[in-house]
mmCIF file of C-alpha atoms and ligand atoms in Angstrom:
data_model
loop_
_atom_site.group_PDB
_atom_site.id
_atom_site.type_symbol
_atom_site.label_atom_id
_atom_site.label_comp_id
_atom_site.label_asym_id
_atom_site.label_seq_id
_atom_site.Cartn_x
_atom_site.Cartn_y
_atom_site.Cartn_z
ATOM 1 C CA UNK A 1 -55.304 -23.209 -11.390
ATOM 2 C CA UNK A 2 -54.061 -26.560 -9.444
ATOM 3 C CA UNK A 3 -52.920 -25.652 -6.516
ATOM 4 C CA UNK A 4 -52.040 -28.657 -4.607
ATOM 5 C CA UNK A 5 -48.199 -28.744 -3.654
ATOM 6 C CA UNK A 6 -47.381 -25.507 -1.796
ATOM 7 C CA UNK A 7 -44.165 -24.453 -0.022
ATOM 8 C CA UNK A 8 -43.898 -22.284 2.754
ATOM 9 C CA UNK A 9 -40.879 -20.333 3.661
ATOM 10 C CA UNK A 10 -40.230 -19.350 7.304
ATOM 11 C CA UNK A 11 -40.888 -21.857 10.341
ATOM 12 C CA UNK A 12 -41.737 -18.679 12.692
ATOM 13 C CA UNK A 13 -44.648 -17.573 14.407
ATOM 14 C CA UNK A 14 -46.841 -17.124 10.814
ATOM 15 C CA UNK A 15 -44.827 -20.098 9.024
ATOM 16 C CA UNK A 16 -45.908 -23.111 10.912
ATOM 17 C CA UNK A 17 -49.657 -21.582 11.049
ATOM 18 C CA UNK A 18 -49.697 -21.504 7.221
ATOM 19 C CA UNK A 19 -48.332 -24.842 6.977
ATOM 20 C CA UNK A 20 -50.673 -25.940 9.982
ATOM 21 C CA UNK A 21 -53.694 -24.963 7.699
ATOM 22 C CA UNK A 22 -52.821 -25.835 4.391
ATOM 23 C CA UNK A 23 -51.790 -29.444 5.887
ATOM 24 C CA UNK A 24 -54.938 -29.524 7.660
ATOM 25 C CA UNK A 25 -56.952 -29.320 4.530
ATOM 26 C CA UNK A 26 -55.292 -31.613 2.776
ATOM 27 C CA UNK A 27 -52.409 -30.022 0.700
ATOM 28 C CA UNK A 28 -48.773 -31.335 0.531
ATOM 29 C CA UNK A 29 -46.995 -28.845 2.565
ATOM 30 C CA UNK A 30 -42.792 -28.125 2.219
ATOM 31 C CA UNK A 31 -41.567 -26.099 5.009
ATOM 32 C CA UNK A 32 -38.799 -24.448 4.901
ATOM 33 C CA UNK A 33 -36.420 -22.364 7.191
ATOM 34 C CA UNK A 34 -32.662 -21.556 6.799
ATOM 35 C CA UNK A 35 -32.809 -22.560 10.956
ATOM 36 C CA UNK A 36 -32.954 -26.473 11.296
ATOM 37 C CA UNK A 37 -33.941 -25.678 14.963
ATOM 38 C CA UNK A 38 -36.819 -23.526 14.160
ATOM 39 C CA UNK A 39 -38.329 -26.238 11.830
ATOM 40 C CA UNK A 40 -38.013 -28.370 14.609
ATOM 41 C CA UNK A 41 -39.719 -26.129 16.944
ATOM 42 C CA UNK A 42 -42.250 -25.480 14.550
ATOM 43 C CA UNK A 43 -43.332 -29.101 14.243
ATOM 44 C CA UNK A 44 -43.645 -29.456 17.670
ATOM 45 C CA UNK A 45 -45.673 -26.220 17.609
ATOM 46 C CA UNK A 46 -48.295 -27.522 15.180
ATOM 47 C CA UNK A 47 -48.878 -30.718 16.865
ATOM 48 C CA UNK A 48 -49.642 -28.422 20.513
ATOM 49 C CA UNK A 49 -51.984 -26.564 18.493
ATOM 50 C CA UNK A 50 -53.463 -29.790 16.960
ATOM 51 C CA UNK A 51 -53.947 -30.979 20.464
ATOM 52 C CA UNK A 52 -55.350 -27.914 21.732
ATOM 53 C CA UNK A 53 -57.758 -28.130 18.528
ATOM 54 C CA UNK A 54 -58.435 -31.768 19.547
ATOM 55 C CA UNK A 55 -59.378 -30.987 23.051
ATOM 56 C CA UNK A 56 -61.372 -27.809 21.504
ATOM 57 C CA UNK A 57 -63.556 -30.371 19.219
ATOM 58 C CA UNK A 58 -62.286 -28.495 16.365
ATOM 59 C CA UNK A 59 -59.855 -31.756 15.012
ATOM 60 C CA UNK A 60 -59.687 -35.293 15.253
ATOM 61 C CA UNK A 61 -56.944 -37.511 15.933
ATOM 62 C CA UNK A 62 -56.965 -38.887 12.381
ATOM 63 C CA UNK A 63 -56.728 -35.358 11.018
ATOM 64 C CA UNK A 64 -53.511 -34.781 13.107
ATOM 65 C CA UNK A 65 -51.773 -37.258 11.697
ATOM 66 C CA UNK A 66 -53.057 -36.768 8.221
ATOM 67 C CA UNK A 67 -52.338 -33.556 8.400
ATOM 68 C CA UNK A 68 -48.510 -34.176 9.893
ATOM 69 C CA UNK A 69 -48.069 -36.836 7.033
ATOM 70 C CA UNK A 70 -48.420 -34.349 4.641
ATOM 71 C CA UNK A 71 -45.683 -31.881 5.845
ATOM 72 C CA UNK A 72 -42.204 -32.399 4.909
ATOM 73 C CA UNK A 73 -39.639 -29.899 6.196
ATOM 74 C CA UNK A 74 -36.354 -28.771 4.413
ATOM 75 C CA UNK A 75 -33.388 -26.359 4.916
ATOM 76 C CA UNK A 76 -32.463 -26.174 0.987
ATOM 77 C CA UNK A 77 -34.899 -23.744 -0.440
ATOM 78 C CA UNK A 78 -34.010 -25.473 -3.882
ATOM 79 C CA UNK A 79 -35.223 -28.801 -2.885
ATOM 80 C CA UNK A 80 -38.441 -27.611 -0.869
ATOM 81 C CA UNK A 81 -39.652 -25.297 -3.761
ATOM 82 C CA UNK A 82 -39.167 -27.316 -7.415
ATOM 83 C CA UNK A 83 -42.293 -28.302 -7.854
ATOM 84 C CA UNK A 84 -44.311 -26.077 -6.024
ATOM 85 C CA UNK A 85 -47.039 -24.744 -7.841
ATOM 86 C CA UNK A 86 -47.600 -22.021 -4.821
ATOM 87 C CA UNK A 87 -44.951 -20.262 -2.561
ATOM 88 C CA UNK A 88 -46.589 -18.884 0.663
ATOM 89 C CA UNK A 89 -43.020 -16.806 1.676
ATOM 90 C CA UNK A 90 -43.210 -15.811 5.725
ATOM 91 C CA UNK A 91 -39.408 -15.259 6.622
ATOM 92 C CA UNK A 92 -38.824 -12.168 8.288
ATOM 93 C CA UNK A 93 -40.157 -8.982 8.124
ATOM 94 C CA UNK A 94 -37.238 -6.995 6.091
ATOM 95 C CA UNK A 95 -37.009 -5.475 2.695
ATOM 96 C CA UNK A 96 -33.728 -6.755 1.691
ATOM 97 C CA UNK A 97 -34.260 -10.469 2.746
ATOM 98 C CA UNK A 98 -37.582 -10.287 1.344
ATOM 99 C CA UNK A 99 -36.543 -9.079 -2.121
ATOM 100 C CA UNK A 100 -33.313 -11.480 -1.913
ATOM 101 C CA UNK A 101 -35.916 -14.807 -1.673
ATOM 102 C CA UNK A 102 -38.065 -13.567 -4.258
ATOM 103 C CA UNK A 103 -35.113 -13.052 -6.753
ATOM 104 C CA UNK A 104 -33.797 -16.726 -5.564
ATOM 105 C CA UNK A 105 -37.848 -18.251 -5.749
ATOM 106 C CA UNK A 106 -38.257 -16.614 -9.860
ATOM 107 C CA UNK A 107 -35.111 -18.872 -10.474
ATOM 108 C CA UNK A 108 -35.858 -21.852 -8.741
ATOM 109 C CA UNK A 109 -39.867 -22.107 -8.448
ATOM 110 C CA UNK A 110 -41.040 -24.077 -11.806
ATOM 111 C CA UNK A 111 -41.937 -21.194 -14.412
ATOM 112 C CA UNK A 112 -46.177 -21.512 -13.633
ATOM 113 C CA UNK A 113 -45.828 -21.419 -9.821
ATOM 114 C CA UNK A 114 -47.815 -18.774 -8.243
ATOM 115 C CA UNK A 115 -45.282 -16.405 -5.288
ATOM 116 C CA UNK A 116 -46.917 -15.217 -2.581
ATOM 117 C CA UNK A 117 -45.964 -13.210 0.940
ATOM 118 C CA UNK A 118 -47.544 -12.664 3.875
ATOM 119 C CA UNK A 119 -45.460 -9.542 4.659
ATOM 120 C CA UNK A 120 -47.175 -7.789 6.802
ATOM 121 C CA UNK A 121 -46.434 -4.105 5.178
ATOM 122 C CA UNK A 122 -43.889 -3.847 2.497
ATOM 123 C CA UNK A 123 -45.097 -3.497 -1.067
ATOM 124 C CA UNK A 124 -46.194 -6.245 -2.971
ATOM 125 C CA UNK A 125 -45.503 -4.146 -5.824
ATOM 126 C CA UNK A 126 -41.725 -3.713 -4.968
ATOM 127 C CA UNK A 127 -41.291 -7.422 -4.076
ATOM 128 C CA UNK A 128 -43.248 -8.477 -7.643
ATOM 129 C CA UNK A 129 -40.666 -6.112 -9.397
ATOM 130 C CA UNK A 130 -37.434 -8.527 -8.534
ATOM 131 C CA UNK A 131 -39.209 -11.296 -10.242
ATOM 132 C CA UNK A 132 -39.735 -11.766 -14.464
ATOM 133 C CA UNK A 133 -43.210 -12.668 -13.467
ATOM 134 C CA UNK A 134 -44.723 -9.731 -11.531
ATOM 135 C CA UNK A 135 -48.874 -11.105 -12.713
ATOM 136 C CA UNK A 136 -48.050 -14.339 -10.601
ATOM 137 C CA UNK A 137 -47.077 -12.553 -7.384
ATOM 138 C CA UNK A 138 -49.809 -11.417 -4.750
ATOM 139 C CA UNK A 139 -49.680 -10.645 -0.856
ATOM 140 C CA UNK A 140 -51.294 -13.261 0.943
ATOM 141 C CA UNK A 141 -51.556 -11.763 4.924
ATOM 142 C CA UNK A 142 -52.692 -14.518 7.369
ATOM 143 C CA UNK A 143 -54.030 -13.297 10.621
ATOM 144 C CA UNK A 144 -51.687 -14.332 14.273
ATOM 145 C CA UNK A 145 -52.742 -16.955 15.195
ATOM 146 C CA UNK A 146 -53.721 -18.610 11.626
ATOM 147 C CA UNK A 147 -55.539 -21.505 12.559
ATOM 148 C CA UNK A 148 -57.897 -19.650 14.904
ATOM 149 C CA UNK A 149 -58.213 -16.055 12.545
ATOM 150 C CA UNK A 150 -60.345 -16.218 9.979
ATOM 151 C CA UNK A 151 -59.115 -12.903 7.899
ATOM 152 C CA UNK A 152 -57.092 -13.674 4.684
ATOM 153 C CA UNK A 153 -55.918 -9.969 3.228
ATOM 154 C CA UNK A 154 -55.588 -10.461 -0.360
ATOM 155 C CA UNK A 155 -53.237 -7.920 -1.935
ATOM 156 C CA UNK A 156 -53.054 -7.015 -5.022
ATOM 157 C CA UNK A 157 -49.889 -6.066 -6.332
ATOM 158 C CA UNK A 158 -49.910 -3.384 -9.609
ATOM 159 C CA UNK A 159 -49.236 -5.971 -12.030
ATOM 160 C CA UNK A 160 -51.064 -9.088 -9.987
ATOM 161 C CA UNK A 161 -53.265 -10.997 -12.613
ATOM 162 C CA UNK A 162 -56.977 -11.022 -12.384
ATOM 163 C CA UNK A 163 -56.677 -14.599 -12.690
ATOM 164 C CA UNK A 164 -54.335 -15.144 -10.091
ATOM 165 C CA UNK A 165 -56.351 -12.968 -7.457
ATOM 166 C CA UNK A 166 -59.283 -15.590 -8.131
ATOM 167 C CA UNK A 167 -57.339 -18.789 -7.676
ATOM 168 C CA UNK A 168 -55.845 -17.097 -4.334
ATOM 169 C CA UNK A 169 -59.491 -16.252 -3.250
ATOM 170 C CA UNK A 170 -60.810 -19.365 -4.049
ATOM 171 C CA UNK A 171 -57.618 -21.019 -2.224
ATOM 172 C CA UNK A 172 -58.432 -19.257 1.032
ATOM 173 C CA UNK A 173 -61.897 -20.461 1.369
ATOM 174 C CA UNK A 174 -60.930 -24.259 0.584
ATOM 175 C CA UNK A 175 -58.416 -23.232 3.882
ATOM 176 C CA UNK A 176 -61.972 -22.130 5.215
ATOM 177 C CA UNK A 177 -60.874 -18.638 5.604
ATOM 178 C CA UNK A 178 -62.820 -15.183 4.515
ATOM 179 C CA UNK A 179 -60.726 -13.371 1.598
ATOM 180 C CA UNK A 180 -60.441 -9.546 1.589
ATOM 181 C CA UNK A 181 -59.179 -8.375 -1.687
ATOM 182 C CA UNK A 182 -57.274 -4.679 -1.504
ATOM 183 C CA UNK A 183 -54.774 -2.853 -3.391
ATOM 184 C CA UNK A 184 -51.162 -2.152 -2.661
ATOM 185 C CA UNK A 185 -50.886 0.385 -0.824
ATOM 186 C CA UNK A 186 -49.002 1.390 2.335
ATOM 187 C CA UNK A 187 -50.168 -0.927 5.073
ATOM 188 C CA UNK A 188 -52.505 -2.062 3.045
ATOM 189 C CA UNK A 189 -55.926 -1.610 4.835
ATOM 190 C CA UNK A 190 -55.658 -3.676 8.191
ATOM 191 C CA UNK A 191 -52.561 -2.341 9.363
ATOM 192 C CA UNK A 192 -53.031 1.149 7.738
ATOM 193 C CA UNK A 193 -55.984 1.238 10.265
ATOM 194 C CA UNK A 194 -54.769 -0.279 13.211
ATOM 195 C CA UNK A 195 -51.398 0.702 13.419
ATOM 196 C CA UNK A 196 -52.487 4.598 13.658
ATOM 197 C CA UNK A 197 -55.326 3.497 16.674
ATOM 198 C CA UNK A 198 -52.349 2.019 18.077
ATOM 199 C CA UNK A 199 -49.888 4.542 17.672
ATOM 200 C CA UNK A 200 -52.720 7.191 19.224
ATOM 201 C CA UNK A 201 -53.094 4.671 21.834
ATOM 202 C CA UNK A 202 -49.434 5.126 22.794
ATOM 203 C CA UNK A 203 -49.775 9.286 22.682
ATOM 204 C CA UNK A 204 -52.338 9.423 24.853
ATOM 205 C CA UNK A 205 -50.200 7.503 27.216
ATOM 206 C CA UNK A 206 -46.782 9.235 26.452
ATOM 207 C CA UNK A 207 -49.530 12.598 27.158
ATOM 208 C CA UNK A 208 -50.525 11.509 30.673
ATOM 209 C CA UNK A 209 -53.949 11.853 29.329
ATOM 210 C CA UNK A 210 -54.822 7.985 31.007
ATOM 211 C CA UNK A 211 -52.779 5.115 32.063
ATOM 212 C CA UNK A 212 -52.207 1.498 30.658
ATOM 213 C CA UNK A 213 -55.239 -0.058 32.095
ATOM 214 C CA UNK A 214 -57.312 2.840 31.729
ATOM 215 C CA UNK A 215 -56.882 2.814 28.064
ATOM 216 C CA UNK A 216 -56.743 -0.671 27.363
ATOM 217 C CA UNK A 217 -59.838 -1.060 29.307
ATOM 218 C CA UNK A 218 -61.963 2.446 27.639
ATOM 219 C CA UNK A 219 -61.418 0.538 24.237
ATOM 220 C CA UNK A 220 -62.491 -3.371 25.242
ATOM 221 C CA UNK A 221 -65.427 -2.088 26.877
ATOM 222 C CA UNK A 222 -66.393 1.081 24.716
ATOM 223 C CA UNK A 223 -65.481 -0.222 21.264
ATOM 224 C CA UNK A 224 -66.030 -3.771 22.084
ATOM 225 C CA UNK A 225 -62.179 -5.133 20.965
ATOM 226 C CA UNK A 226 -61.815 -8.410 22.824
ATOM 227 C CA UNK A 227 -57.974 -6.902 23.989
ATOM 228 C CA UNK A 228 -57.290 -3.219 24.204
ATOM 229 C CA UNK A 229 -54.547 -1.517 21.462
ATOM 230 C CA UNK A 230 -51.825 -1.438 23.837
ATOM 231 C CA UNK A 231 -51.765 -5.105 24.736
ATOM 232 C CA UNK A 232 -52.621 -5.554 21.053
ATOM 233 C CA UNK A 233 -49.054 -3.832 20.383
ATOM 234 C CA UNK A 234 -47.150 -5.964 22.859
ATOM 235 C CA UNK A 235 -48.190 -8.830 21.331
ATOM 236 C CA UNK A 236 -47.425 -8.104 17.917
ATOM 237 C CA UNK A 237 -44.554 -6.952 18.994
ATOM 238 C CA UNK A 238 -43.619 -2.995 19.616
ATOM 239 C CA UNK A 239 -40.470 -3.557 16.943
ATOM 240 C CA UNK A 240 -43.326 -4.727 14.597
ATOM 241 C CA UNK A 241 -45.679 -1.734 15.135
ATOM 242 C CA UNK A 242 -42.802 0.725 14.765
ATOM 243 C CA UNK A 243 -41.152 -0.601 11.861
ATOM 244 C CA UNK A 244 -44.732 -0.902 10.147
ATOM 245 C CA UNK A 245 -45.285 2.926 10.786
ATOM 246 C CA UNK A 246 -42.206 3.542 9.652
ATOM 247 C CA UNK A 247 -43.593 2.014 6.055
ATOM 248 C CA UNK A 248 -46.883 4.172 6.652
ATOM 249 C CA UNK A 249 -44.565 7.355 7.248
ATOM 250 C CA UNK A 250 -41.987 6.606 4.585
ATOM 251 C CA UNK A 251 -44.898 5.635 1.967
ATOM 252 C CA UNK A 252 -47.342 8.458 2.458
ATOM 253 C CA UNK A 253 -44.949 10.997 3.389
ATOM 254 C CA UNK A 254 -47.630 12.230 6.309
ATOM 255 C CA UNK A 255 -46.248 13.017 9.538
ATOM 256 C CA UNK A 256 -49.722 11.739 11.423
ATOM 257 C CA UNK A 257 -48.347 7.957 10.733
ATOM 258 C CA UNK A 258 -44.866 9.622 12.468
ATOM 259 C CA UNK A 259 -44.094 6.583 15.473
ATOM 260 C CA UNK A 260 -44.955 8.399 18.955
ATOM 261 C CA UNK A 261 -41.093 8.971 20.555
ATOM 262 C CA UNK A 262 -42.203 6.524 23.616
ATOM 263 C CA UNK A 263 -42.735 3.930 21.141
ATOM 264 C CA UNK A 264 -38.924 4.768 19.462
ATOM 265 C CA UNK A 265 -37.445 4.726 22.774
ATOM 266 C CA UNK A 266 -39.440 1.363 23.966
ATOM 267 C CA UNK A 267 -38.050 -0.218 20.989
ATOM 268 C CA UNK A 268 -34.465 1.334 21.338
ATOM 269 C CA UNK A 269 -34.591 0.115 24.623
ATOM 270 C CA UNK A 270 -34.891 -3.563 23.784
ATOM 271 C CA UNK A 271 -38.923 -3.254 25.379
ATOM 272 C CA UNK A 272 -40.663 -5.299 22.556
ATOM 273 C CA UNK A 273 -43.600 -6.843 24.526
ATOM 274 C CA UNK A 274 -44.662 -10.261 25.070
ATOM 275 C CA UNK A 275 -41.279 -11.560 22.775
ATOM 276 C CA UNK A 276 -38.986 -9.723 25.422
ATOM 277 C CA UNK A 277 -40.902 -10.427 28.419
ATOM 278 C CA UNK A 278 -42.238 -6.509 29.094
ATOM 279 C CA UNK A 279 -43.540 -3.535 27.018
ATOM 280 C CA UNK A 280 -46.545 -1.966 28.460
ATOM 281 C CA UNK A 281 -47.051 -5.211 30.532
ATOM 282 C CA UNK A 282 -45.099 -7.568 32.322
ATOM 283 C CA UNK A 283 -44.913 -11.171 31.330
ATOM 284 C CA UNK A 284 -43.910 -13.916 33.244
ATOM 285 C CA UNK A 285 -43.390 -17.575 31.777
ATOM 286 C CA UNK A 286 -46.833 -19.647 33.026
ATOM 287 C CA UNK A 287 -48.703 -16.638 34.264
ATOM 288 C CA UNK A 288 -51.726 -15.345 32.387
ATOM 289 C CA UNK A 289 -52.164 -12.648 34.964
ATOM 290 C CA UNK A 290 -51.856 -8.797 32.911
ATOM 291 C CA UNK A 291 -49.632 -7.238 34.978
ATOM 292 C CA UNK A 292 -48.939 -3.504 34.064
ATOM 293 C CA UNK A 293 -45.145 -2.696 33.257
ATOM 294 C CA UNK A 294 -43.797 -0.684 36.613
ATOM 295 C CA UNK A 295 -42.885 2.106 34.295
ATOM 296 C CA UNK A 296 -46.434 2.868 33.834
ATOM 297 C CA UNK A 297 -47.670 2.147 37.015
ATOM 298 C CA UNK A 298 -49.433 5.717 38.338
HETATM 299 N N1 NAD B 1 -46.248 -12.131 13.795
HETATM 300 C C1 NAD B 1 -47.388 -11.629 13.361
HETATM 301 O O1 NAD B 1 -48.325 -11.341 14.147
HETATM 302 C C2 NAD B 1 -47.610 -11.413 11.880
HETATM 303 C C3 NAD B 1 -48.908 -11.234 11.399
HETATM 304 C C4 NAD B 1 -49.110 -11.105 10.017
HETATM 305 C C5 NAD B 1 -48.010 -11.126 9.146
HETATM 306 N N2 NAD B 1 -46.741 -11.271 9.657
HETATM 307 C C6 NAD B 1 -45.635 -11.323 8.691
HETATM 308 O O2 NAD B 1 -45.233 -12.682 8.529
HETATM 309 C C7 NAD B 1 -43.830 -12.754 8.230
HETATM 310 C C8 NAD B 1 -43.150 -13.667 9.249
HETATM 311 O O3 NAD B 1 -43.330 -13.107 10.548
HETATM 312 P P1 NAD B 1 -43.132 -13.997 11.861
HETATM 313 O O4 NAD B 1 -43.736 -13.216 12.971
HETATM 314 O O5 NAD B 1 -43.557 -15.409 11.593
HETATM 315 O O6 NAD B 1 -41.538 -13.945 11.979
HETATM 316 P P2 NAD B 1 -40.579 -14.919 12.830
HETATM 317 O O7 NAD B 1 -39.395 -14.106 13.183
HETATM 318 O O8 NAD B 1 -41.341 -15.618 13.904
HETATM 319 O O9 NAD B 1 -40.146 -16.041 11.747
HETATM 320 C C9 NAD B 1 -39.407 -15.761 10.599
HETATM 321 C C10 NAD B 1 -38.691 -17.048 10.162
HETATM 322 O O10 NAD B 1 -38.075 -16.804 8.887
HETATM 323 C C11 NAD B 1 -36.882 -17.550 8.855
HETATM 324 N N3 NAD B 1 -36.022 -17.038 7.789
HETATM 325 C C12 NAD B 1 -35.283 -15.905 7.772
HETATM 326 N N4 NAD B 1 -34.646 -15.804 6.594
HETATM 327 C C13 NAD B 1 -34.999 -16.879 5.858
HETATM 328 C C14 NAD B 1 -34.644 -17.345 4.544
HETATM 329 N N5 NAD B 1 -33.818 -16.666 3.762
HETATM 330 N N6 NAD B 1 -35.188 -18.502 4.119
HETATM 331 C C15 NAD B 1 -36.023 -19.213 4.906
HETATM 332 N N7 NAD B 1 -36.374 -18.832 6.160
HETATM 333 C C16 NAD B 1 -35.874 -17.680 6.613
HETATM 334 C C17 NAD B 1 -36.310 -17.377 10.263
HETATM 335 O O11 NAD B 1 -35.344 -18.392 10.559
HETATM 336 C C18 NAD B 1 -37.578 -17.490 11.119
HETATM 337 O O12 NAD B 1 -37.814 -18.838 11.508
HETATM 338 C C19 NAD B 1 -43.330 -11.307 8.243
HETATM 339 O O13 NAD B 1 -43.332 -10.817 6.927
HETATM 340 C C20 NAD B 1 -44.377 -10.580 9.101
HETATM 341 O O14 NAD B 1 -44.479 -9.229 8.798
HETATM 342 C C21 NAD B 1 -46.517 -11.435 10.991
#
């Protein structure tokens, strides 16, 4: 399959990534976002991260601007997507919006575009089901942040073609990425993983079995993660990790994917992590100190 014109939907934190890579390599790129200001922002994102690529040795100058010539932002969905021949969709993480922009992309995509989303847990399945052509929609899960993470998760929906998987594979290695095809199944296999390690992370805290530190540091040095699972929660985001359990819970009807109560309350609470400046850290603006959230100080 030709896959040269993609649209992206979503300027967020994944959005301008995916359109950061697939301009990069050389694909016209529309990027769309119902928030003027967040396409804006995201522009300005992508050429920071250009720099910082630039002053890494990983990009040139010329591939900057190639790369920003072939991006082309819009607020009409209508517009960005007719003739699209794939739809990378990274809007929000929530069922109903989700299902709402695949219903809108079946009528407005042309008829042979392929639909994919970069949800980060709910069913491709469910999402393929809203469309009339359930073979041409597959998860595509990019890695935060996308131009530095190599992982593409390839999902297969129930009814995702054979042929479709293997234009999306071969897709993410022209992006220079390393495909992982899976099924469609809760959480899917990285978050189905981490989320629990996460989630156990947080018990063991909520237990007074070891602070913050202590068990961010037993699992960089012991396991060898380059950040330990309870930083790795605040910077997903704590509302992120909970709803996402919530889909493991909900999905395999096992009380061991059950969100630990601190978590609940963290989130109730308005405690998200890096987004809202503390969760089991503190973050201030300009400091790359890790500073351990007084609440958890022993
Ligand atoms: N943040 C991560 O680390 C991460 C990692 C992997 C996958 N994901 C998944 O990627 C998706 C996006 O997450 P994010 O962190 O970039 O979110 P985000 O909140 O940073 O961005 C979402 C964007 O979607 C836009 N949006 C909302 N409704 C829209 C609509 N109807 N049409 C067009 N744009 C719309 C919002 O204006 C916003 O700019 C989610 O499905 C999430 O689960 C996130």
């Amino acid at each position: 399959m030709d896959l040269k014109n993609i649209a992206v939907i979503g300027a967020g934190t994944m959005g301008n990534g995916i359109a950061h890579v697939f301009a990069q390599n050389g694909f016209a790129v529309n990027l769309i976002d119902v928030n003027a200001g967040q396409l804006d922002k995201a522009l300005q994102t992508i050429q920071k991260n250009f720099d910082r690529q630039i002053a890494k040795g990983a990009a040139t100058e010329e591939q900057k601007k190639n790369a920003l010539a072939n991006l082309t932002t819009f607020t009409d969905m209508a517009q960005g997507v007719k003739e699209a021949q794939l739809v990378v969709e990274a809007a929000t993480e929530n069922i109903d919006l989700k299902l709402n922009i695949f219903k809108q992309l079946d009528n407005l995509a042309p008829g042979h575009a392929l639909l994919a989303t970069n949800t980060s847990s709910i069913s491709i399945t469910r999402i393929a089901a809203v469309t009339k052509r359930a073979s041409q929609v597959i998860g595509m899960h990019f890695m935060n942040p996308v131009p530095v993470m190599k992982l593409v998760e390839i999902i297969n929906g129930y009814a995702t073609s054979k042929n479709v998987t293997d234009s999306i594979v071969a897709l993410s290695k022209q992006l220079g990425k390393v495909p992982c095809v899976v099924n469609d199944y809760p959480g899917f296999i990285a978050n189905r993983i981490l989320m629990p390690m996460i989630n156990e992370a947080i018990y063991s805290l909520y237990e007074g079995i070891a602070g913050v530190n202590e068990i961010d540091t037993i699992m960089k040095l012991g396991m060898a993660h380059p950040m330990g699972p309870l930083q790795l929660a605040d910077f997903i985001g704590l509302d992120t990790c909970h709803a996402i359990l919530n889909v493991l819970f909900e999905g395999f009807g096992n009380p061991k994917y059950a969100p630990c109560p601190l978590l609940t309350n963290m989130v109730t609470a308005g405690y998200l992590g890096v987004k809202s400046g503390e969760g089991f850290y503190k973050y201030e603006a300009g400091s790359k100190e890790l500073v351990v959230s007084d609440r958890f100080r022993l």
